[in-house]
Short mmCIF file of N, CA and C in Angstrom, two decimals:
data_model
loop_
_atom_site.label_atom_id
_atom_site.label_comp_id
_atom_site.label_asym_id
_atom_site.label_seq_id
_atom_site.Cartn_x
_atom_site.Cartn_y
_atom_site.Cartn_z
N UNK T 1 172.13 123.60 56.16
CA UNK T 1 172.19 123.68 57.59
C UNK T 1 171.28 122.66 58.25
N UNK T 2 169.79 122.61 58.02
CA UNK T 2 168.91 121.73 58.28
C UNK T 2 169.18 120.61 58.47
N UNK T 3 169.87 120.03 56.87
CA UNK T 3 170.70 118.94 56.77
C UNK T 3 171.42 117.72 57.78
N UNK T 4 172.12 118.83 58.28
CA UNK T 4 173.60 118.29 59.39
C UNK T 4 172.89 117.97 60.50
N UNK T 5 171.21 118.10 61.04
CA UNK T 5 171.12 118.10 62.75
C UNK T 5 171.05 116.92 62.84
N UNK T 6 170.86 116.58 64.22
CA UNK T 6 170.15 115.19 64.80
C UNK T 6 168.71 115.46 65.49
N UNK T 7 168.06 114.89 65.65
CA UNK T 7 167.27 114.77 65.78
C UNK T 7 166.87 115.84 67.17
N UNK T 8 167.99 115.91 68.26
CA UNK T 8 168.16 116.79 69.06
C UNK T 8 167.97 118.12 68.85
N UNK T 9 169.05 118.50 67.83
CA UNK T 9 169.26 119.57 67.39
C UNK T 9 168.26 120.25 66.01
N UNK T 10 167.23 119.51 65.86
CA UNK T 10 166.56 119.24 64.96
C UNK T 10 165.28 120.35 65.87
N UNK T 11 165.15 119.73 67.15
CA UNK T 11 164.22 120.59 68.16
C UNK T 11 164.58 122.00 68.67
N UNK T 12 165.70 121.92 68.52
CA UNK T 12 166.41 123.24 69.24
C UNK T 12 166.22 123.99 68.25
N UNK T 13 166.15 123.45 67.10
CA UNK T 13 166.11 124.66 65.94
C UNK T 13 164.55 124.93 65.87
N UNK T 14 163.67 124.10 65.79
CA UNK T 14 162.23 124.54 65.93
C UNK T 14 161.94 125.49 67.13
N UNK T 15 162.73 124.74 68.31
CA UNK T 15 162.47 125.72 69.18
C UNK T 15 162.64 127.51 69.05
N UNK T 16 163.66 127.40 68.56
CA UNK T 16 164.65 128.62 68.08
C UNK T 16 163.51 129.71 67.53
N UNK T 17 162.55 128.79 66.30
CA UNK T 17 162.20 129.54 64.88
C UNK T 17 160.93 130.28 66.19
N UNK T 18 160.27 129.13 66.71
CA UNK T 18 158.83 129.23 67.84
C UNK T 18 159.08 130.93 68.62
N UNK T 19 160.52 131.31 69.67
CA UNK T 19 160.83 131.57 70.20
C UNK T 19 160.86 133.35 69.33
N UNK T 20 161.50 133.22 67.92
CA UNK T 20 161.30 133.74 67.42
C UNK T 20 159.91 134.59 66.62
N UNK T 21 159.04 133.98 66.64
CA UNK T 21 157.73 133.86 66.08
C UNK T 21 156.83 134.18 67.44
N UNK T 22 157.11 134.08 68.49
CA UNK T 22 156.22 134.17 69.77
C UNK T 22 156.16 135.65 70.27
N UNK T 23 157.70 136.18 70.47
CA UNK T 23 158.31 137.17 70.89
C UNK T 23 158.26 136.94 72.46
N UNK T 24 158.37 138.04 73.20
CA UNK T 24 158.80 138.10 74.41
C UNK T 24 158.07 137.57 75.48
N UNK T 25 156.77 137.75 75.26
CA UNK T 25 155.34 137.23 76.21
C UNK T 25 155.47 136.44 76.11
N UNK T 26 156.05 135.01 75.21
CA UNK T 26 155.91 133.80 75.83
C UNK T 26 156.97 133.00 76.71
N UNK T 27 156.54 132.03 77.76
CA UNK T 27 157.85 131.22 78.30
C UNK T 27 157.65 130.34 77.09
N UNK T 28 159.21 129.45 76.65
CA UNK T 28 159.61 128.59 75.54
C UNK T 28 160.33 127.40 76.35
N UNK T 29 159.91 126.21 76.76
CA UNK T 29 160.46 125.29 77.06
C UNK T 29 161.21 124.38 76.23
N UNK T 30 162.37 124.31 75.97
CA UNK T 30 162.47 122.76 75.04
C UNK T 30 162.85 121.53 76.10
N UNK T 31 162.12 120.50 75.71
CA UNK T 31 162.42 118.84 76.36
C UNK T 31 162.00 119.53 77.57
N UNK T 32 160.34 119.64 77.51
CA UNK T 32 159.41 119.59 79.04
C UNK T 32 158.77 118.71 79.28
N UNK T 33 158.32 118.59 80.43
CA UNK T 33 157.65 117.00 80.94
C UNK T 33 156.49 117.82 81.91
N UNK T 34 155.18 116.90 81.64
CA UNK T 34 153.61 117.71 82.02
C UNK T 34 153.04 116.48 82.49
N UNK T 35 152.88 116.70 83.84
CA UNK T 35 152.05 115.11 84.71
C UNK T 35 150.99 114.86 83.18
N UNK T 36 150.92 113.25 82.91
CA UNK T 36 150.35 112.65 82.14
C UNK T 36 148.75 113.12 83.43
N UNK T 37 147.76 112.54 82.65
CA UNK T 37 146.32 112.99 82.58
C UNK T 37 145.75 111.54 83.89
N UNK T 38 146.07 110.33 83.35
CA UNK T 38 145.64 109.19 83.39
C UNK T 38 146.88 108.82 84.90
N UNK T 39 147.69 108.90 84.94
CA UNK T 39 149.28 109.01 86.03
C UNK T 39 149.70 109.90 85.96
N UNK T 40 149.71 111.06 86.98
CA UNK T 40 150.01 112.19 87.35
C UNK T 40 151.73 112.25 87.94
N UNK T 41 152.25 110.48 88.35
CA UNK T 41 152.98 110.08 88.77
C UNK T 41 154.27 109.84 87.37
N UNK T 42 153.73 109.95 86.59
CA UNK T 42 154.57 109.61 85.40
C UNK T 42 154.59 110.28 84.51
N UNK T 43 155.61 111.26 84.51
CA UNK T 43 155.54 112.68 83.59
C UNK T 43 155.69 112.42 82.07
N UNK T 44 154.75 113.48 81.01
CA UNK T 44 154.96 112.95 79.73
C UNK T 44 156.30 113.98 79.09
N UNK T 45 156.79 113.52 78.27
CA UNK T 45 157.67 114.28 77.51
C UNK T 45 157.23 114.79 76.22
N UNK T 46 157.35 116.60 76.56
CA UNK T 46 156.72 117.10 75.64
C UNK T 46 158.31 118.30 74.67
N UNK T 47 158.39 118.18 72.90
CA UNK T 47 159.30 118.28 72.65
C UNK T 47 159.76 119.78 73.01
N UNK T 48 158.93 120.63 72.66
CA UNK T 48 158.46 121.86 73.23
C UNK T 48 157.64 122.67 73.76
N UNK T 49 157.65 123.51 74.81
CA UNK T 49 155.82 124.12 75.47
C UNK T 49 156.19 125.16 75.10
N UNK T 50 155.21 125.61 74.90
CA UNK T 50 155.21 127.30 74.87
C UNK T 50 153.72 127.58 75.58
N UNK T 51 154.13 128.86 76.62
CA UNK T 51 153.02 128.92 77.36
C UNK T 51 152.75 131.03 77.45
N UNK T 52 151.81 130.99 76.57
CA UNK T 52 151.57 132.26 76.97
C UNK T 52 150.14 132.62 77.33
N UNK T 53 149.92 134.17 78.17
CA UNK T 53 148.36 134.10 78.66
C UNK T 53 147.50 133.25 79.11
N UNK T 54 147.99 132.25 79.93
CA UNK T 54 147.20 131.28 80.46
C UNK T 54 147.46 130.49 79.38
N UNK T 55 147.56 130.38 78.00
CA UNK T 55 147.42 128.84 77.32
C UNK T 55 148.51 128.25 76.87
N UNK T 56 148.78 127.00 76.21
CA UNK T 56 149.89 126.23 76.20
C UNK T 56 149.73 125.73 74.98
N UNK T 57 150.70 125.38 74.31
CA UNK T 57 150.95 124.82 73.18
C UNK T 57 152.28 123.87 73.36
N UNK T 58 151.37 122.53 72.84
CA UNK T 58 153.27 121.49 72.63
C UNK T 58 153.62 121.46 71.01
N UNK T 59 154.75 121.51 70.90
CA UNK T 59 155.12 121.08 69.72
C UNK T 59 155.82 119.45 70.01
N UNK T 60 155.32 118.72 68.87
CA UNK T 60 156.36 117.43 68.94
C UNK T 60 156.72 117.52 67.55
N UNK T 61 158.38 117.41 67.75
CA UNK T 61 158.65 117.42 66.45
C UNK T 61 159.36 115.99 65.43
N UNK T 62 159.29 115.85 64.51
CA UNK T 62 159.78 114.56 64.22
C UNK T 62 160.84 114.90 62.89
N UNK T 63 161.93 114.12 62.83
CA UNK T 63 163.04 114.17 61.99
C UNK T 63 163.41 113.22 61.15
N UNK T 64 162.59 112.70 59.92
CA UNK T 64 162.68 111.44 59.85
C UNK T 64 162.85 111.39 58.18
N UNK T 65 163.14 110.22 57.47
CA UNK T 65 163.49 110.43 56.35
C UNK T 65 162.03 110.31 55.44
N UNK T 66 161.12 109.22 56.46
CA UNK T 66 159.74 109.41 55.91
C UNK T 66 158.63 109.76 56.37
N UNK T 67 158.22 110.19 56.14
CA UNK T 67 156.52 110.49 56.81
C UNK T 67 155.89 109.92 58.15
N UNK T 68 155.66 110.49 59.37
CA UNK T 68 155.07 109.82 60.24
C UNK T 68 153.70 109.04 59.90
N UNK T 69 153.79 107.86 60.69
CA UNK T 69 152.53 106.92 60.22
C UNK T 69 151.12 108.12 61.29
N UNK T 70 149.87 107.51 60.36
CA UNK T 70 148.37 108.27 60.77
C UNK T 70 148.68 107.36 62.60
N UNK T 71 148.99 106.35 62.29
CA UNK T 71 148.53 105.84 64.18
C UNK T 71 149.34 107.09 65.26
N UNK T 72 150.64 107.04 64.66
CA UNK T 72 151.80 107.72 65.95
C UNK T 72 150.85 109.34 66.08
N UNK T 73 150.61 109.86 64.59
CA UNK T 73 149.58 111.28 65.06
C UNK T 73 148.36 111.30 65.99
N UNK T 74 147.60 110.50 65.45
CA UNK T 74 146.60 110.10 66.15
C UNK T 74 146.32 109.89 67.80
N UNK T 75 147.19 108.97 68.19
CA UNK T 75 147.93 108.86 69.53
C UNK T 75 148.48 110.41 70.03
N UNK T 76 149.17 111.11 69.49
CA UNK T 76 149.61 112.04 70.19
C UNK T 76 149.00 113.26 70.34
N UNK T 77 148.09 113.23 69.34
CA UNK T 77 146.67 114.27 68.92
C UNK T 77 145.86 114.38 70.24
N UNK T 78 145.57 112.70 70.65
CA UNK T 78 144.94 112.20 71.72
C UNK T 78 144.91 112.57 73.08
N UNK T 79 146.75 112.30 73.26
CA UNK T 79 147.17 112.19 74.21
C UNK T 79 147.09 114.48 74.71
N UNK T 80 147.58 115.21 73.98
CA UNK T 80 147.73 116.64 74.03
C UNK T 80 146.17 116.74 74.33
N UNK T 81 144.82 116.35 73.44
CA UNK T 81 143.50 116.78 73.78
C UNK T 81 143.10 116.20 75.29
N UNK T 82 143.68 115.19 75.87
CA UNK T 82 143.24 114.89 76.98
C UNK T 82 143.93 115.56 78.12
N UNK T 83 144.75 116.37 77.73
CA UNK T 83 145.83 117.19 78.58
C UNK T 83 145.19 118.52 78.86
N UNK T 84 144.13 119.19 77.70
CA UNK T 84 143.40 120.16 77.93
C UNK T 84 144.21 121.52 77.24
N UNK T 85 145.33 120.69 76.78
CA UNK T 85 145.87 121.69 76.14
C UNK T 85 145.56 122.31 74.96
N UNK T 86 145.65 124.14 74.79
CA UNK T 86 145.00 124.60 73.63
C UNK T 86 145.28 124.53 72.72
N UNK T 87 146.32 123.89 72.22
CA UNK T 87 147.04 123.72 70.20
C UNK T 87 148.06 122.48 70.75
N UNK T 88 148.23 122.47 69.58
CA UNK T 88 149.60 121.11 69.72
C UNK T 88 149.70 120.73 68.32
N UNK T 89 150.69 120.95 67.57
CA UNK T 89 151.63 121.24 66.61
C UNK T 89 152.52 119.71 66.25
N UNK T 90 152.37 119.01 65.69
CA UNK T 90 153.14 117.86 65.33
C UNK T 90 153.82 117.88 64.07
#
């Protein structure tokens, strides 16, 4: 099943498992956008939020045949800690 997605559908299914795993107390966004930190004017794209009790979590998810490189984590590690957000899941 895993197999067959695209990269789209690749999120929807993480989203799916999250949504599942959260239960009812949380809102589950997939493909949300959160004013960037630095331009408030230029929204970032985040793959999934999940926001419960006041805190937030992004997931970014990646679909790839190899391993994400240390820079692209790093960067996005970055970018979620300067957001103030409490977890973030790559």
């Amino acid at each position: 099943m895993i197999g067959n997605l695209d990269p789209k559908g690749f999120e929807q299914f993480v989203a799916r498992i999250h949504s599942l795993l959260e239960g009812e107390g949380a809102l589950l966004t997939w493909n949300a956008s959160l004013p960037d930190p630095d331009s408030p004017k230029n929204p970032r794209q985040i793959d999934i939020l999940v926001e419960w009790d006041g805190r937030k979590t992004h997931i970014e998810c990646r679909y790839r045949k190899a391993p994400q490189g240390s820079n692209w984590i790093e960067a996005v590690s970055y970018t979620h800690l300067r957001a103030h957000e409490t977890d973030s899941y790559l």
